[in-house]
Coordinates of C-alpha atoms and ligand atoms in Angstrom, one line a residue:
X12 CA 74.3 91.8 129.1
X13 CA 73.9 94.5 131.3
X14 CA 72.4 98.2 131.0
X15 CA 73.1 100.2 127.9
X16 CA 74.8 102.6 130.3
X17 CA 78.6 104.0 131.2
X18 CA 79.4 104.2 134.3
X19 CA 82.2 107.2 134.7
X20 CA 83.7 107.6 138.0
X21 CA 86.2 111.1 138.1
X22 CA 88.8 110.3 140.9
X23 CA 89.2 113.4 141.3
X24 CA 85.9 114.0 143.2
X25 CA 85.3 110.4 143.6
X26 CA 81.8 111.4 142.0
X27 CA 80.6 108.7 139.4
X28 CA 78.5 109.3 136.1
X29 CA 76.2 107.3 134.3
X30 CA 75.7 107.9 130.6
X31 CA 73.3 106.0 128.0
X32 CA 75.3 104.2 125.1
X33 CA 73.6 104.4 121.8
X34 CA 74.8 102.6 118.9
X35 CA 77.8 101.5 120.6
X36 CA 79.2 105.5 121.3
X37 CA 78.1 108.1 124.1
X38 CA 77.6 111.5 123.5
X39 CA 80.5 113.9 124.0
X40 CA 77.8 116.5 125.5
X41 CA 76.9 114.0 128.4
X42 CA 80.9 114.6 129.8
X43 CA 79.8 118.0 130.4
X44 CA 78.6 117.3 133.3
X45 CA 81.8 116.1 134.9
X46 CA 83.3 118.9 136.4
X47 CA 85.3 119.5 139.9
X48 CA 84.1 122.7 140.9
X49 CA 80.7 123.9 139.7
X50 CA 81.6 127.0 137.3
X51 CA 84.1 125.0 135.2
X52 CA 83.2 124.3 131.8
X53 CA 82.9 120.9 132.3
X54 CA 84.8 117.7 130.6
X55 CA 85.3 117.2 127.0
X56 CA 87.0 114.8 124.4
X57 CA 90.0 115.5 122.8
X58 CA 90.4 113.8 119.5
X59 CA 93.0 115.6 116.8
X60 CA 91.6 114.6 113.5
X61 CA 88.6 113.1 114.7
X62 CA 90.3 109.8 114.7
X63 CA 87.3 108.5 117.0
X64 CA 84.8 110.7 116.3
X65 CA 81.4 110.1 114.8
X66 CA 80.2 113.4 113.8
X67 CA 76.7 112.6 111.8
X68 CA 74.5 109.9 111.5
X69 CA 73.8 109.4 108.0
X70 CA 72.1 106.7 105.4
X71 CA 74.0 106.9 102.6
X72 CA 77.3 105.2 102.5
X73 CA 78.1 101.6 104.6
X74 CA 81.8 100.9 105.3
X75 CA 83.4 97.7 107.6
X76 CA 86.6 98.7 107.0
X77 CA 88.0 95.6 108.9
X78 CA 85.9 93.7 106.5
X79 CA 86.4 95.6 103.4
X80 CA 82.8 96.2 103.0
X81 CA 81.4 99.2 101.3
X82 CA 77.9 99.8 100.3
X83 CA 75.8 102.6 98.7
X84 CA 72.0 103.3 100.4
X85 CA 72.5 99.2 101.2
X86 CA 73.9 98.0 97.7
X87 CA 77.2 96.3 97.6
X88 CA 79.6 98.1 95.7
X89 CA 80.2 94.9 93.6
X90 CA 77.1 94.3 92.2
X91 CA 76.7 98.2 91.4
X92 CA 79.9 98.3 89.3
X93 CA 78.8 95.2 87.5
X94 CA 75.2 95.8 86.7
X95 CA 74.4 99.7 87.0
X96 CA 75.1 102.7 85.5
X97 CA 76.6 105.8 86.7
X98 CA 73.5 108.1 86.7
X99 CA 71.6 105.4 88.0
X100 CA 74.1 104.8 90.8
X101 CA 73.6 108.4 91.1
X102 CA 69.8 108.6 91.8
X103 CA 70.4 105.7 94.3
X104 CA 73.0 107.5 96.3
X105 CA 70.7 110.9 95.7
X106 CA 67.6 109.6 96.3
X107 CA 67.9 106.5 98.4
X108 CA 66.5 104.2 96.5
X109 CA 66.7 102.8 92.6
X110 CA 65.2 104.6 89.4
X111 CA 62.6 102.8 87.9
X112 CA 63.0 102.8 84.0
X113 CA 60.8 106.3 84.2
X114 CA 63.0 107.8 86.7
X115 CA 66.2 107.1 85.0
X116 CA 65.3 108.6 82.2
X117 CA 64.1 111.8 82.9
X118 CA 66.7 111.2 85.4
X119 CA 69.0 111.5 82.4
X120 CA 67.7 114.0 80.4
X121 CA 67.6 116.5 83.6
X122 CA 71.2 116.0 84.1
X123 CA 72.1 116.4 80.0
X124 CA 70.6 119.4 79.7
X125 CA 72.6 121.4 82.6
X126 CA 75.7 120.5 81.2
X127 CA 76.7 123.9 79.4
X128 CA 78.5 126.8 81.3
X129 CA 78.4 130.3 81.3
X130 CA 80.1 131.4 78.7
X131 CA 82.4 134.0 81.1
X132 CA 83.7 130.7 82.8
X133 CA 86.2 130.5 79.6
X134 CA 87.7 133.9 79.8
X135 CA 88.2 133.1 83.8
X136 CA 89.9 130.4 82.9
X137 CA 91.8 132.1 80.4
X138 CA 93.5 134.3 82.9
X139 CA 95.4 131.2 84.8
X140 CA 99.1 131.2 83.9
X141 CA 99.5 128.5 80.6
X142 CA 101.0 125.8 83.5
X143 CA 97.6 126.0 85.8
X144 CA 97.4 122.9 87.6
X145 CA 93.6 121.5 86.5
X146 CA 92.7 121.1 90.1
X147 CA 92.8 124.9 91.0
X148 CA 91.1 125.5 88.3
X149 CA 88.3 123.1 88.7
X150 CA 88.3 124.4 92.8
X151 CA 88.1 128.1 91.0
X152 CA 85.6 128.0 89.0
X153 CA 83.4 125.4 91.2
X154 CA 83.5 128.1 93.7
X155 CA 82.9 131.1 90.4
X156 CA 79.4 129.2 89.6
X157 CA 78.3 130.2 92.9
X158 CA 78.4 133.8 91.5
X159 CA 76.4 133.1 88.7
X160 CA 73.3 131.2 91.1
X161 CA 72.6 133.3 93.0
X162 CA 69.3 131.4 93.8
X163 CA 71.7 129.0 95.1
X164 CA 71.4 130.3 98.1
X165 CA 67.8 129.0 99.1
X166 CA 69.2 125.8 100.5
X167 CA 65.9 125.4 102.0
X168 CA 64.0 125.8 99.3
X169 CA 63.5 121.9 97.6
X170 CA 63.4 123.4 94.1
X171 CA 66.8 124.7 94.7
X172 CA 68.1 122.1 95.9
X173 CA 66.9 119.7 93.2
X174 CA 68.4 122.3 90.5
X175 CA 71.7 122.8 92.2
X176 CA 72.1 119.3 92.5
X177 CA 71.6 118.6 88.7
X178 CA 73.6 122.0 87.8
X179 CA 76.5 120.7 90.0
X180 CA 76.6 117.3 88.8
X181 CA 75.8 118.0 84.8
X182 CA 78.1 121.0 84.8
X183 CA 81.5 119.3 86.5
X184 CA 82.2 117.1 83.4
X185 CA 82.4 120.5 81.4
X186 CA 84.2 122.1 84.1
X187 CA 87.3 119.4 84.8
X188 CA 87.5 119.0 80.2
X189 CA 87.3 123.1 80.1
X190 CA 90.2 123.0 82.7
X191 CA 92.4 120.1 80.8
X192 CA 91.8 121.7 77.3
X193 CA 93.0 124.8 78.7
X194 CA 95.9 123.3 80.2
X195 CA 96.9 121.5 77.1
X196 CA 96.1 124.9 74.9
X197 CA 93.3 123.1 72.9
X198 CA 90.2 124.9 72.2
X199 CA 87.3 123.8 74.4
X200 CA 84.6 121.5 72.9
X201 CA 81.2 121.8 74.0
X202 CA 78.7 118.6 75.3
X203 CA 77.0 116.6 72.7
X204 CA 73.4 115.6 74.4
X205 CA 73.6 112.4 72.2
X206 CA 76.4 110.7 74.0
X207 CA 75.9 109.2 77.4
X208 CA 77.4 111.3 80.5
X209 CA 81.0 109.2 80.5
X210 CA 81.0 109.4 76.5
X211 CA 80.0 113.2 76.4
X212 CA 83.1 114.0 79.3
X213 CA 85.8 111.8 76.8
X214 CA 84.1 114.0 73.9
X215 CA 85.0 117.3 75.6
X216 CA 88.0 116.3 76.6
X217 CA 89.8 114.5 73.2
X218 CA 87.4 115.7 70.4
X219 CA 90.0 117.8 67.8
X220 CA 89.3 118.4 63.8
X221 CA 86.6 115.4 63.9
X222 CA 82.6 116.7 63.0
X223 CA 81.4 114.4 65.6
X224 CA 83.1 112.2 68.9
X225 CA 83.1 108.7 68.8
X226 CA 84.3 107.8 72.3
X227 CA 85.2 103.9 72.7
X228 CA 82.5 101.8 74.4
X229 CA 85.0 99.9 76.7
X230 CA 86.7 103.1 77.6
X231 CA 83.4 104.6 78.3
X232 CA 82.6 101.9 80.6
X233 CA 85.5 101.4 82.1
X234 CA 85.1 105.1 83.0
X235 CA 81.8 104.5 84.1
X236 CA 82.6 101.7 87.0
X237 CA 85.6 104.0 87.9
X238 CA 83.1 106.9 88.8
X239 CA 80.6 104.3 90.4
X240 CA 83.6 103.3 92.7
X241 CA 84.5 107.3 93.7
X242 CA 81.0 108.4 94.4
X243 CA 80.8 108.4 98.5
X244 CA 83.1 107.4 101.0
X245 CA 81.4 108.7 104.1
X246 CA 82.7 110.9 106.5
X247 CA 86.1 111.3 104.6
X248 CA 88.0 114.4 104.8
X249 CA 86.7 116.4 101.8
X250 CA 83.0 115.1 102.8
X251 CA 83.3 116.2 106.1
X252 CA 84.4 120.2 104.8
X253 CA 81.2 119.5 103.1
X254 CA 79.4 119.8 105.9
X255 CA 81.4 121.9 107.7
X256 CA 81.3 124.6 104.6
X257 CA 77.5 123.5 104.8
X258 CA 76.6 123.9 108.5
X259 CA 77.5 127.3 107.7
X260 CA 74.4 127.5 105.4
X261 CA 77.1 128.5 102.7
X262 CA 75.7 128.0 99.2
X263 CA 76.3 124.2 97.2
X264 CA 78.7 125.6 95.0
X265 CA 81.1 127.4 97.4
X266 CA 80.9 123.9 99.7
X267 CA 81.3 122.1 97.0
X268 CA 84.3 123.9 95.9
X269 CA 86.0 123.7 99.2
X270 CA 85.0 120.0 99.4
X271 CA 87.4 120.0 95.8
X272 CA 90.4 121.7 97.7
X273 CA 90.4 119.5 100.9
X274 CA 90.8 116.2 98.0
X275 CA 93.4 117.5 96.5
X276 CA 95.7 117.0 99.3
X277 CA 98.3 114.5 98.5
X278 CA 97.1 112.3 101.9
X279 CA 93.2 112.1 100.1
X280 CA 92.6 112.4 96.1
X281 CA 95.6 114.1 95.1
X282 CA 96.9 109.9 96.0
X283 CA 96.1 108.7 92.6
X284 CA 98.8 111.0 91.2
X285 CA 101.2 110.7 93.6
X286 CA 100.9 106.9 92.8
X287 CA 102.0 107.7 89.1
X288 CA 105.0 109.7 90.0
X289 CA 106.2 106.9 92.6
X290 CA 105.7 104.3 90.2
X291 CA 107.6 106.2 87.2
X292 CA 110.1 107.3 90.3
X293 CA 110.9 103.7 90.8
X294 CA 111.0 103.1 87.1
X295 CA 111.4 99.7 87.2
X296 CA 110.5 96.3 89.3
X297 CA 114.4 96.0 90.3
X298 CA 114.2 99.2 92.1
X299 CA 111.2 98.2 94.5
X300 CA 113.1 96.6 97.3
X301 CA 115.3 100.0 97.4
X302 CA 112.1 102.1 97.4
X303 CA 110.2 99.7 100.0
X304 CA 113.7 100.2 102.3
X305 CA 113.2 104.2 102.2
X306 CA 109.7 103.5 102.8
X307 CA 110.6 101.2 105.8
X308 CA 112.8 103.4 107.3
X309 CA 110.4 106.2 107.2
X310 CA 111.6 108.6 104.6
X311 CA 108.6 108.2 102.2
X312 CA 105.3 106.8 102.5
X313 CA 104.3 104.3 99.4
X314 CA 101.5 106.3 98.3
X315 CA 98.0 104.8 97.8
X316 CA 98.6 102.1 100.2
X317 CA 97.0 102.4 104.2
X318 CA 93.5 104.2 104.8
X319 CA 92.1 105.6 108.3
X320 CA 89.1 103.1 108.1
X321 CA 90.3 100.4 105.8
X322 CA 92.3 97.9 107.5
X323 CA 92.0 94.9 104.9
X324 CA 91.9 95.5 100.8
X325 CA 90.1 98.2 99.6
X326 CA 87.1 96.7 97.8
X327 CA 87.4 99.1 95.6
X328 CA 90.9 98.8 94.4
X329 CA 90.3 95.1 93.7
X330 CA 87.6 95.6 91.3
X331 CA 89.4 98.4 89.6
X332 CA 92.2 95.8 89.6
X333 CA 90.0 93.1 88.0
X334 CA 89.0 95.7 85.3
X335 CA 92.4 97.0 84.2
X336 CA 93.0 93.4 82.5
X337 CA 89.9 94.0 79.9
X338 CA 90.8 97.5 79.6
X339 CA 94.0 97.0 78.8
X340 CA 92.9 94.5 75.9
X341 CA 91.7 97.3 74.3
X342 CA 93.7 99.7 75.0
X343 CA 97.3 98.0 75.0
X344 CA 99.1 97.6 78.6
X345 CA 100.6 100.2 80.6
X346 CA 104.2 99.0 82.0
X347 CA 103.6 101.3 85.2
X348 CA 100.6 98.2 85.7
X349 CA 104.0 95.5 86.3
X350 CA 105.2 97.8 88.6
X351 CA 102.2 98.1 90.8
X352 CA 101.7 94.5 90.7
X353 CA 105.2 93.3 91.9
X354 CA 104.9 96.5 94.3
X355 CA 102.2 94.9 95.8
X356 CA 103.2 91.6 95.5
X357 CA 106.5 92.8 97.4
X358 CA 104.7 94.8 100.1
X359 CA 102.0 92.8 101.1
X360 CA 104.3 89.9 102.3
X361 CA 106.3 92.8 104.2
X362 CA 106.0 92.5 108.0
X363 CA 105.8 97.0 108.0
X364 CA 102.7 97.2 105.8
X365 CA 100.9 93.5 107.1
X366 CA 101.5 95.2 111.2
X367 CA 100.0 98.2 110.3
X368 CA 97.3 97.0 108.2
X369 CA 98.3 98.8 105.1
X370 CA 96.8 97.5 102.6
X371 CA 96.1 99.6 98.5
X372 CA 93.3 101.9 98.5
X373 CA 91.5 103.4 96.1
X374 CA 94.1 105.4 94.5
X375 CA 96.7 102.5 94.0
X376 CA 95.2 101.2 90.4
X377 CA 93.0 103.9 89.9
X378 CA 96.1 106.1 88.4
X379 CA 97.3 103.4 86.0
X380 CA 93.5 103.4 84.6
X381 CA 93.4 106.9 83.7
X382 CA 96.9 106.9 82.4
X383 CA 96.0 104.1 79.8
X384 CA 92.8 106.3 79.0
X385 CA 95.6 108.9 77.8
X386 CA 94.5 111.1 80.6
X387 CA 97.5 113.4 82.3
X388 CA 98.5 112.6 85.9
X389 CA 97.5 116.2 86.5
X390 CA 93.6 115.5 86.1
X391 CA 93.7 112.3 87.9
X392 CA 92.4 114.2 91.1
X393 CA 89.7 116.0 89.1
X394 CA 88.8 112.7 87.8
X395 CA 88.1 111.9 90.8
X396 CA 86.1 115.3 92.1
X397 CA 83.7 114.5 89.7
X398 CA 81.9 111.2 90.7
X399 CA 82.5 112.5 93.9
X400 CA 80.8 115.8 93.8
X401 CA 76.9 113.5 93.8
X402 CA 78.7 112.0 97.5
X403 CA 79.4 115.3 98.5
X404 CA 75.8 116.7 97.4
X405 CA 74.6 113.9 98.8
X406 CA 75.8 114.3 102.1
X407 CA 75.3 118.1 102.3
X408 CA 71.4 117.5 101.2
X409 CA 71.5 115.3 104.4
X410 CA 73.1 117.4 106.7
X411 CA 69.9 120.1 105.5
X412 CA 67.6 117.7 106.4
X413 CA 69.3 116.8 110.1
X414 CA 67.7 118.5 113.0
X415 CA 70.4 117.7 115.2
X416 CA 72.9 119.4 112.7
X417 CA 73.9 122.9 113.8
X418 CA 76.9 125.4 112.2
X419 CA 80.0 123.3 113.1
X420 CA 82.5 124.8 115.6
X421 CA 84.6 122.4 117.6
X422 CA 86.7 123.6 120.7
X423 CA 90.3 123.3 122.0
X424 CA 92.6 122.7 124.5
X425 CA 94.2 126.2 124.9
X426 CA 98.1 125.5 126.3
X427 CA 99.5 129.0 125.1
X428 CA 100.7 132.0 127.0
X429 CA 98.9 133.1 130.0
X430 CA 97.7 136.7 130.2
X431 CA 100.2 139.5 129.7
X432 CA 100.5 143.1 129.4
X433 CA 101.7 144.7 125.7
X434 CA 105.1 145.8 125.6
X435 CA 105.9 148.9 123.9
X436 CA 108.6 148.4 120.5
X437 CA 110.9 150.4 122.2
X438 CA 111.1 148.5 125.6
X439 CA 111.6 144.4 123.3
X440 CA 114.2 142.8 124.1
Ligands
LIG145 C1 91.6 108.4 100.0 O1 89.0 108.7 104.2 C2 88.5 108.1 103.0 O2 87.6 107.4 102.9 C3 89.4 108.6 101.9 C4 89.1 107.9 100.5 C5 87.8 108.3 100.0 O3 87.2 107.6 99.2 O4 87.4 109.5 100.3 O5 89.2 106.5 100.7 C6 90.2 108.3 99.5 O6 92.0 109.4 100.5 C7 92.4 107.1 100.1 C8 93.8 107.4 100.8 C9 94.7 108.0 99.7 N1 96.0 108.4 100.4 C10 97.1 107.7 100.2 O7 97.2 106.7 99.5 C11 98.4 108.4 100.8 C12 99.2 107.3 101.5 N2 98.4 106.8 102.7 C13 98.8 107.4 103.9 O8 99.1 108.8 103.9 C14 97.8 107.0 105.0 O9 97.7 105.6 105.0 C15 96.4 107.6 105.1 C16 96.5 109.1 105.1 C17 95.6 107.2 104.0 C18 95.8 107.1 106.4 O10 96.6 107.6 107.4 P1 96.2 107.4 109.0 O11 94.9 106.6 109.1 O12 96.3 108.7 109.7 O13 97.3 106.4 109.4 P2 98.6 106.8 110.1 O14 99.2 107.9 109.4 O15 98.3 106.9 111.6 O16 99.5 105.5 109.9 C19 99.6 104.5 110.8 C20 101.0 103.9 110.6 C21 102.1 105.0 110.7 O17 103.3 104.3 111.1 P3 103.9 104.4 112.6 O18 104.0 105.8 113.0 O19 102.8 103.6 113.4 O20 105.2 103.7 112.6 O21 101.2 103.4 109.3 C22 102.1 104.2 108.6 C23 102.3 105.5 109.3 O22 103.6 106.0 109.1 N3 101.6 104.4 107.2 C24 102.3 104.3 106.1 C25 101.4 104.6 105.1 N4 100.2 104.9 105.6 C26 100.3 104.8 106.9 N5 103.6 104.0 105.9 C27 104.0 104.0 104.6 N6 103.2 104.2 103.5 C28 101.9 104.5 103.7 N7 101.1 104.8 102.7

């Protein structure tokens, strides 16, 4: 094979460029330096959504998404959802590496005893209207914590950082059960240190009259490889306003909370619920070859199918697939489950989704989960803002730590009016 080098020639000048490859991309600053007349700005890349961009390097999250391989700091995500827990998946994707007996549990005791609030957050919350949807309230007072760190603000000060990390991940459990008890019009319960993190978020959120919570061991767990699954996704869309929110040395809760917003979109987390109001839409298997028509002719997309860098089976929607069937021995099945199926089924022998390499995603079982764990469809996107806040921590503590990271600030291809003088009101047309 030849040198590790493109060769650009610009016809325009019939100059010719040579620029080094490395790791199979160039660097979008080396076209600068084809230009046609000296004092132009010199070339760039165009790339609306960044469709072919690599903006970071990064060692925490590993994705062949022709493959559908994804692995955490190395780790497949198989044998993570089958064998760890979710604080120690946690300290992996934190930390790089996996927690020794020691480590996981101080590891655990760190994190338990950040999970109460400031008290204020529940009079905040008490001023959303009574039909608050959970996720602007979790983005809301994400972004309010901010206000009550102020220290937060040393994000290059490793103390900090370590105590913002813990704050952020201890204190969203509390956060997403303060915002669904308030939606429902229950009174908010507060953690119990004894249970584990998963049992101590079902205890805040479906504790009532009962002295103490005793939260179902299979539902716990079955929580617990859900969150595994959610943690990081690399540069995804939230993760990447991460970093842009963090390039702006903006403080871990204000990135964090922006992070939230961008996965609430219906295109990224807000999926999962947009799954559960197609599949009761359709209401039953006879009415999928109707829906798959509308989808095939373009009126609808079949929500939490496709992904930008998935182009086989989402790994993790088939083991969230493989544990729906023991969940739902304990926890009776969910009819919107034989839907899905024969949805997929149906699609996946379609010529539209097998051409375009639409295949389910995360989102397409992860719905019918929470359902059967009597959570609403409203907080299935919160559900999944909390296992991914340690990804987005993760990946902002990274950015911190990049010397070739600067304050993010792409540029444009400006195709708008040319200059013009102002018009006086009196003289407009
Ligand atoms: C997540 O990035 C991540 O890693 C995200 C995530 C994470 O963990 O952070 O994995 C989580 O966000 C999963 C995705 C959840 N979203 C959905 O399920 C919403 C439905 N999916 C689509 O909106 C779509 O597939 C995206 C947004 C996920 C991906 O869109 P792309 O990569 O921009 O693909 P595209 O829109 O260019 O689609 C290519 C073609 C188009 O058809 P043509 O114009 O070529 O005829 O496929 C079609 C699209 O119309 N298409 C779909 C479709 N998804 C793509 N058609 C019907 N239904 C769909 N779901």
């Amino acid at each position: 094979m030849g040198k590790n080098t493109l060769s650009i020639t610009d016809n325009r000048t019939d100059k010719t460029y040579e620029v080094p490859i490395t790791d199979d991309t160039i660097r979008a600053m080396d076209l600068r330096q084809i230009r046609v007349h000296d004092d132009d700005f010199g070339m760039m890349s165009y790339d609306p959504a960044y469709k072919n961009t690599a903006s970071t390097r990064s060692k925490i999250t590993f994705i062949d998404g022709a493959k559908g391989i994804l692995r955490y700091r190395g780790y497949p995500i198989e044998q993570l959802a089958a064998n760890a827990s979710y604080l120690e998946v946690a300290y992996l994707v934190i930390y790089g590496e996996l927690p020794t007996a020691d480590q996981l549990a101080k590891w655990e005791h760190d994190i338990k005893h950040h999970t109460l609030v400031h008290e204020n957050i529940r009079p905040f919350l008490d001023g959303f209207r009574y039909d608050a949807h959970p996720m602007g309230m979790l983005v809301s007072t994400v972004a309010a914590l901010s206000t009550f760190y102020p220290d937060a603000k040393n994000i290059f000060d490793p103390e900090s950082v370590e105590l913002q990390t813990r704050r952020l991940i201890a204190k969203m459990p509390t956060l997403a059960a303060f915002a669904y008890r308030r939606e429902q019009g229950f009174r908010y319960n507060y953690p119990d240190n004894d249970l584990c993190y998963t049992g101590n978020f079902l205890n805040m959120m479906f504790k009532m009259t009962e002295l103490k919570y005793e939260s179902n061991l299979a539902i716990a767990k079955a929580l617990e490889v859900l969150w595994i699954l959610h943690i990081d996704h690399e540069q995804n869309c939230s993760t990447s306003t991460m970093r842009m929110v963090g390039s702006s040395h903006a403080d871990p809760y204000l990135a964090t909370a922006a992070a939230a917003a961008a996965l609430a979109g219906p295109l990224h987390g807000g999926a999962n619920e947009a799954v559960l109001r197609m599949l009761a839409e359709i209401g039953d298997v006879s009415n999928i070859p109707e829906y798959l028509d509308s989808v095939k002719r373009g009126e609808r997309k079949l929500m939490g199918f496709g992904h930008r860098v998935y182009k086989n089976y989402d790994p993790r929607a088939r083991i969230i697939k493989e544990y729906a069937d023991d969940l739902f021995a304990v926890t009776g099945s969910n009819p919107m489950l034989d839907i899905a199926l024969e949805l997929e089924k149906i699609a996946l022998n379609e010529d539209y989704f097998a051409k375009r390499k639409l295949y389910p995603n995360v989102d397409f079982y992860s719905g019918i989960i929470y359902q059967a764990l009597n959570i609403p469809t409203s907080m299935f996107t919160v559900m999944f803002a909390i296992p991914r806040t340690v990804g987005w921590l993760t990946q902002w503590r990274e950015l911190l730590q990049d010397p070739e990271q600067k304050i993010a600030r792409p540029r444009q291809i400006y195709d708008g009016e040319g200059e013009r003088d102002y018009v006086p009101i009196e003289a407009r047309g």
